[in-house]
Amino acid sequence: MNEIKEKLLRPCRVITDNIIIAIFFSLLLMTAGVMLSGPLIRFTGIKNWAADYFQSDNLTSFFIDYLEFIGLWIAILLAAIIPKKNRPMLRSFLPNRRGNNLKGIIAGIVLGFGANGFCVLMSVLKGDIKLSYSGIDPGILLLFIVVVFIQSGAEELVDRFYLYQKLRRRYRSPLIAIIVNSAVFMALHILNPGFTAIAGSQIFLVGIIFSLFVYYYDSLWAAMWFHAAWNYTQNIIFGLPNSGIVSEYSIFRLEAASATSGLFYDVKFGVEGSIGASLVLIILIIVLVLINRYNPECHDCWAEAEAAASAKAAFSAKEETAESITDTPAYKDSDYRPKH
């Protein structure tokens, strides 16, 4: 039993890394972040400023809905900083030469815009949707880049930073961290308007992709910017539903849509609910896995802690063995005397 346990679990684990407990703490931190956001926004006066700037109650409310995710940033980062045993996970958040750099940001933006833009293009070419130009306001576009990144980044901090790293610290197989955090990510969208089984599978798949960025390239930043670019492209650029929610401002507007869902567009959930988008993501997953199949350089911020825990366990086992030998009656009653 102990041998099986050691094969499944890592010596650096702590009790809160258990799947159920880790998910519970993730949800608890999300709740704390939401509770923190309201007072923070009121205290800073951002809501009043936004109302004056946008001159639209609906647009102001939509802007604040994105901005309210700022509390999750604070809650999650504090949860990584305050407990000493959680601090190694900060290595996956801070800048590094592997993936949290300008190259990782650009890769995330290009892939997020490219994947979503391709699905939108296919929807237009197939006649499933018709878009019309609405107009460009550079100030509003810039502001929404910021708040969409805050919202998308917060979800990545919950799933691909906090939950993923806690599961990586406990379980030897990275598949557990990758699959569980992606399943939780999907579950958090179940109550979104127009959610379907296909939409859920697509959200799960994109969660796998974000996790692979962290696993293969140590690039939480690429995951954040892919997520933000995907949401921004479909919601703010093309005016399509983002997880079932339509933006109050966009460069293009949905002028007409087919009465039935097409390959790349779902009438209730948008691009994210389509079979075509799922196929695109499956292809991207396959490409990422094949490219990195023989890559031994996967970064693990818990490797050092695991090595230290293993060394400590080995030392303790040696001491126990030595004590058990000296405590045996045969050893105590022997006539052995050291020779000088």
Coordinates of C-alpha atoms in Angstrom, one line a residue:
M1 CA 0.0 0.0 0.0
N2 CA 2.8 2.4 0.9
E3 CA 4.6 1.5 -2.4
I4 CA 1.5 2.4 -4.4
K5 CA 1.1 5.6 -2.4
E6 CA 4.7 6.7 -3.1
K7 CA 4.3 6.0 -6.8
L8 CA 1.2 8.2 -7.0
L9 CA 2.1 11.0 -4.5
R10 CA 5.1 13.3 -4.2
P11 CA 7.0 13.7 -0.9
C12 CA 6.7 17.5 -0.9
R13 CA 2.9 17.3 -0.8
V14 CA 0.8 19.0 1.9
I15 CA -2.7 18.0 3.0
T16 CA -4.5 20.9 1.3
D17 CA -3.2 19.6 -2.1
N18 CA -5.8 16.8 -2.0
I19 CA -8.0 17.2 -5.1
I20 CA -11.2 17.9 -3.1
I21 CA -9.5 20.2 -0.6
A22 CA -7.6 22.1 -3.4
I23 CA -10.8 22.7 -5.3
F24 CA -12.6 23.8 -2.2
F25 CA -9.8 26.3 -1.4
S26 CA -9.9 27.6 -5.0
L27 CA -13.6 28.2 -4.8
L28 CA -13.1 29.8 -1.4
L29 CA -10.5 32.2 -2.8
M30 CA -12.8 33.0 -5.7
T31 CA -15.5 34.0 -3.3
A32 CA -13.1 36.1 -1.2
G33 CA -12.0 37.8 -4.4
V34 CA -15.5 38.7 -5.5
M35 CA -16.3 40.0 -2.0
L36 CA -13.1 42.1 -2.1
S37 CA -13.8 43.6 -5.6
G38 CA -16.9 45.5 -4.7
P39 CA -15.5 47.6 -1.8
L40 CA -12.2 48.1 -3.8
I41 CA -14.1 49.5 -6.8
R42 CA -16.2 51.8 -4.7
F43 CA -13.3 53.0 -2.7
T44 CA -11.3 53.9 -5.8
G45 CA -14.2 55.6 -7.4
I46 CA -13.6 53.8 -10.7
K47 CA -17.4 53.1 -11.2
N48 CA -18.2 56.8 -11.1
W49 CA -15.3 57.6 -13.5
A50 CA -16.5 54.9 -15.9
A51 CA -20.0 56.3 -15.9
D52 CA -18.7 59.8 -16.7
Y53 CA -16.4 58.4 -19.5
F54 CA -18.8 56.0 -21.2
Q55 CA -22.0 58.0 -20.8
S56 CA -23.9 54.7 -20.9
D57 CA -25.3 52.7 -18.0
N58 CA -25.1 49.5 -19.9
L59 CA -21.6 50.0 -21.1
T60 CA -20.5 51.1 -17.6
S61 CA -22.0 48.0 -16.1
F62 CA -20.4 45.7 -18.7
F63 CA -17.0 47.4 -18.0
I64 CA -17.4 46.9 -14.2
D65 CA -18.4 43.3 -14.7
Y66 CA -15.0 42.6 -16.2
L67 CA -13.1 44.8 -13.7
E68 CA -14.7 43.0 -10.7
F69 CA -12.2 40.1 -11.3
I70 CA -9.4 42.3 -9.9
G71 CA -10.3 41.0 -6.5
L72 CA -9.4 37.4 -7.6
W73 CA -5.9 38.6 -8.5
I74 CA -5.4 39.9 -5.0
A75 CA -6.9 36.9 -3.3
I76 CA -4.9 34.3 -5.3
L77 CA -1.6 36.1 -5.1
L78 CA -1.9 36.6 -1.4
A79 CA -2.7 32.8 -1.0
A80 CA 0.6 32.1 -2.9
I81 CA 2.7 34.7 -0.9
I82 CA 1.5 34.4 2.7
P83 CA 1.8 30.6 3.3
K84 CA 5.5 29.8 3.1
K85 CA 5.0 26.4 1.5
N86 CA 3.0 28.0 -1.4
R87 CA 5.7 30.5 -2.4
P88 CA 7.5 28.2 -4.9
M89 CA 4.4 28.5 -7.1
L90 CA 5.3 32.2 -7.6
R91 CA 8.1 31.0 -9.9
S92 CA 5.4 30.1 -12.5
F93 CA 3.9 33.6 -12.2
L94 CA 7.1 35.8 -12.3
P95 CA 9.1 36.7 -15.5
N96 CA 11.4 33.9 -16.7
R97 CA 13.5 33.0 -19.8
R98 CA 11.3 30.0 -20.6
G99 CA 7.9 31.3 -21.3
N100 CA 6.9 34.2 -19.1
N101 CA 8.4 36.8 -21.4
L102 CA 7.6 38.9 -24.4
K103 CA 7.8 35.9 -26.7
G104 CA 5.2 34.0 -24.6
I105 CA 2.9 37.1 -24.6
I106 CA 3.1 37.4 -28.4
A107 CA 2.6 33.6 -28.9
G108 CA -0.5 33.8 -26.6
I109 CA -2.0 36.8 -28.4
V110 CA -1.3 35.4 -31.9
L111 CA -2.8 32.0 -31.1
G112 CA -5.8 33.4 -29.3
F113 CA -6.7 35.9 -32.0
G114 CA -5.8 33.4 -34.8
A115 CA -7.9 30.5 -33.4
N116 CA -11.0 32.6 -32.7
G117 CA -10.6 34.7 -35.8
F118 CA -10.4 31.5 -37.9
C119 CA -13.7 30.2 -36.5
V120 CA -15.4 33.6 -37.0
L121 CA -14.1 33.8 -40.6
M122 CA -15.4 30.3 -41.4
S123 CA -18.7 31.2 -39.9
V124 CA -19.0 34.2 -42.2
L125 CA -17.8 32.3 -45.3
K126 CA -20.4 29.5 -44.6
G127 CA -23.1 32.1 -44.2
D128 CA -23.9 31.2 -40.6
I129 CA -23.5 34.8 -39.4
K130 CA -23.4 38.2 -41.0
L131 CA -21.4 41.0 -39.5
S132 CA -21.6 44.8 -40.0
Y133 CA -19.1 47.5 -39.1
S134 CA -20.1 49.5 -36.0
G135 CA -17.2 51.8 -35.5
I136 CA -13.9 52.3 -33.6
D137 CA -13.3 54.2 -30.4
P138 CA -9.6 53.8 -29.5
G139 CA -10.1 54.8 -25.9
I140 CA -12.8 52.2 -25.3
L141 CA -10.8 49.5 -27.1
L142 CA -7.8 50.2 -25.0
L143 CA -9.7 50.2 -21.7
F144 CA -11.4 46.9 -22.6
I145 CA -8.0 45.3 -23.4
V146 CA -7.1 46.1 -19.8
V147 CA -10.3 44.8 -18.2
V148 CA -10.6 41.7 -20.5
F149 CA -7.1 40.8 -19.5
I150 CA -8.0 41.3 -15.8
Q151 CA -10.9 38.9 -16.2
S152 CA -9.1 36.3 -18.3
G153 CA -5.9 36.5 -16.2
A154 CA -8.0 36.0 -13.0
E155 CA -9.4 32.8 -14.3
E156 CA -6.0 31.6 -15.2
L157 CA -4.7 32.5 -11.8
V158 CA -7.4 30.4 -10.2
D159 CA -7.1 27.3 -12.5
R160 CA -3.6 27.3 -14.2
F161 CA -1.7 28.9 -11.3
Y162 CA -3.2 28.1 -7.9
L163 CA -5.2 24.9 -8.5
Y164 CA -2.8 23.5 -11.1
Q165 CA 0.3 24.0 -8.9
K166 CA -1.3 22.6 -5.8
L167 CA -2.2 19.4 -7.7
R168 CA 1.3 19.3 -9.3
R169 CA 2.8 19.4 -5.8
R170 CA 0.8 16.4 -4.6
Y171 CA 0.5 14.1 -7.6
R172 CA 3.4 12.7 -9.6
S173 CA 1.5 12.5 -12.8
P174 CA 0.9 15.9 -14.4
L175 CA -2.2 14.6 -16.1
I176 CA -4.1 14.9 -12.8
A177 CA -3.3 18.6 -12.5
I178 CA -4.1 19.2 -16.2
I179 CA -7.4 17.3 -16.3
V180 CA -8.8 18.3 -13.0
N181 CA -8.1 22.1 -13.4
S182 CA -9.6 22.0 -16.9
A183 CA -12.7 20.2 -15.6
V184 CA -13.1 22.8 -12.8
F185 CA -12.6 25.6 -15.4
M186 CA -15.4 24.0 -17.5
A187 CA -17.7 23.6 -14.4
L188 CA -17.4 27.3 -13.6
H189 CA -19.1 28.2 -16.9
I190 CA -22.1 25.8 -16.6
L191 CA -24.4 28.6 -15.5
N192 CA -23.5 30.9 -18.4
P193 CA -26.4 31.7 -20.8
G194 CA -26.8 29.1 -23.6
F195 CA -24.4 26.6 -22.1
T196 CA -24.4 23.2 -23.9
A197 CA -22.5 19.9 -23.7
I198 CA -20.5 20.9 -26.8
A199 CA -19.7 24.3 -25.2
G200 CA -18.6 22.5 -22.1
S201 CA -16.3 20.2 -24.0
Q202 CA -14.8 23.1 -25.9
I203 CA -14.1 25.0 -22.6
F204 CA -12.5 21.9 -21.2
L205 CA -10.3 21.5 -24.3
V206 CA -9.1 25.1 -24.1
G207 CA -8.3 24.5 -20.5
I208 CA -6.1 21.6 -21.6
I209 CA -4.3 23.9 -24.0
F210 CA -3.7 26.6 -21.3
S211 CA -2.4 23.9 -19.0
L212 CA 0.0 22.6 -21.7
F213 CA 1.5 26.0 -22.0
V214 CA 2.3 26.0 -18.3
Y215 CA 3.5 22.4 -18.4
Y216 CA 5.6 22.4 -21.5
Y217 CA 6.8 26.0 -21.6
D218 CA 6.4 27.3 -18.0
S219 CA 4.3 30.1 -19.6
L220 CA 1.4 31.2 -17.5
W221 CA 1.6 34.5 -19.4
A222 CA 1.0 32.7 -22.7
A223 CA -2.1 31.1 -21.2
M224 CA -3.3 34.4 -19.9
W225 CA -2.9 36.3 -23.2
F226 CA -4.3 33.4 -25.3
H227 CA -7.4 33.5 -23.0
A228 CA -7.6 37.3 -23.2
A229 CA -7.1 37.5 -26.9
W230 CA -9.7 34.8 -27.5
N231 CA -12.3 36.6 -25.4
Y232 CA -11.4 40.1 -26.8
T233 CA -11.5 38.9 -30.4
Q234 CA -15.0 37.4 -30.3
N235 CA -16.5 39.8 -27.8
I236 CA -15.0 43.3 -28.4
I237 CA -13.8 43.0 -32.0
F238 CA -16.6 40.9 -33.6
G239 CA -19.4 41.5 -31.1
L240 CA -20.2 37.8 -30.7
P241 CA -21.2 36.0 -27.5
N242 CA -18.4 35.4 -25.1
S243 CA -19.4 32.3 -23.1
G244 CA -23.0 33.3 -24.0
I245 CA -22.6 37.0 -23.0
V246 CA -22.7 39.7 -25.7
S247 CA -20.6 42.9 -25.4
E248 CA -22.2 46.3 -25.1
Y249 CA -19.5 47.6 -27.3
S250 CA -17.7 46.1 -30.3
I251 CA -16.1 47.1 -33.6
F252 CA -18.4 44.8 -35.6
R253 CA -22.0 43.8 -34.8
L254 CA -23.9 40.6 -35.4
E255 CA -26.4 41.7 -38.1
A256 CA -27.9 38.3 -38.8
A257 CA -27.4 34.7 -37.8
S258 CA -28.7 31.4 -39.1
A259 CA -31.7 30.0 -37.2
T260 CA -29.8 26.8 -36.7
S261 CA -26.2 26.3 -35.4
G262 CA -23.5 25.8 -38.0
L263 CA -20.1 24.0 -37.9
F264 CA -18.3 27.0 -36.4
Y265 CA -21.1 28.9 -34.7
D266 CA -23.7 28.0 -32.1
V267 CA -26.8 30.3 -32.0
K268 CA -26.8 30.3 -28.2
F269 CA -23.2 30.2 -27.1
G270 CA -21.4 31.6 -30.1
V271 CA -18.1 30.3 -31.5
E272 CA -17.2 28.6 -28.2
G273 CA -20.2 26.3 -28.5
S274 CA -19.4 25.0 -32.0
I275 CA -18.1 21.7 -33.1
G276 CA -15.6 23.5 -35.4
A277 CA -14.0 25.4 -32.6
S278 CA -13.6 22.1 -30.7
L279 CA -11.9 20.5 -33.7
V280 CA -9.5 23.5 -34.0
L281 CA -8.6 23.1 -30.3
I282 CA -8.1 19.4 -30.6
I283 CA -5.7 19.9 -33.5
L284 CA -3.8 22.5 -31.4
I285 CA -3.6 20.0 -28.5
I286 CA -2.2 17.3 -30.8
V287 CA 0.4 19.7 -32.3
L288 CA 1.5 20.8 -28.8
V289 CA 1.9 17.2 -27.6
L290 CA 3.7 16.0 -30.7
I291 CA 6.1 19.0 -30.7
N292 CA 7.0 18.4 -27.1
R293 CA 6.7 14.6 -27.0
Y294 CA 10.5 14.1 -26.5
N295 CA 11.1 17.3 -24.6
P296 CA 12.7 16.5 -21.2
E297 CA 12.9 20.2 -20.1
C298 CA 9.4 20.5 -18.7
H299 CA 9.7 22.9 -15.8
D300 CA 8.4 21.9 -12.4
C301 CA 8.6 24.5 -9.6
W302 CA 8.2 21.8 -7.0
A303 CA 11.2 19.7 -8.2
E304 CA 13.5 21.4 -5.6
A305 CA 11.0 20.9 -2.8
E306 CA 10.5 17.3 -3.8
A307 CA 14.3 16.6 -3.8
A308 CA 14.6 18.1 -0.4
A309 CA 11.7 16.1 1.0
S310 CA 13.1 12.9 -0.6
A311 CA 16.5 13.5 1.0
K312 CA 14.9 14.2 4.4
A313 CA 12.8 11.1 4.2
A314 CA 15.9 9.0 3.2
F315 CA 17.9 10.4 6.1
S316 CA 15.0 9.7 8.5
A317 CA 14.8 6.1 7.2
K318 CA 18.5 5.6 7.8
E319 CA 18.3 6.9 11.4
E320 CA 15.3 4.7 12.1
T321 CA 17.2 1.7 10.7
A322 CA 20.3 2.5 12.9
E323 CA 18.1 2.9 16.0
S324 CA 16.3 -0.4 15.4
I325 CA 19.6 -2.2 15.1
T326 CA 21.1 -0.7 18.3
D327 CA 17.9 -1.4 20.2
T328 CA 17.9 -5.2 19.5
P329 CA 18.6 -7.5 22.5
A330 CA 21.3 -9.3 20.5
Y331 CA 23.2 -6.0 19.9
K332 CA 22.8 -4.9 23.6
D333 CA 23.9 -8.2 25.1
S334 CA 26.9 -8.8 22.8
D335 CA 30.4 -8.9 24.2
Y336 CA 31.5 -6.6 21.5
R337 CA 34.1 -4.0 22.6
P338 CA 35.7 -1.5 20.3
K339 CA 39.4 -2.1 19.9
H340 CA 41.8 0.8 20.2

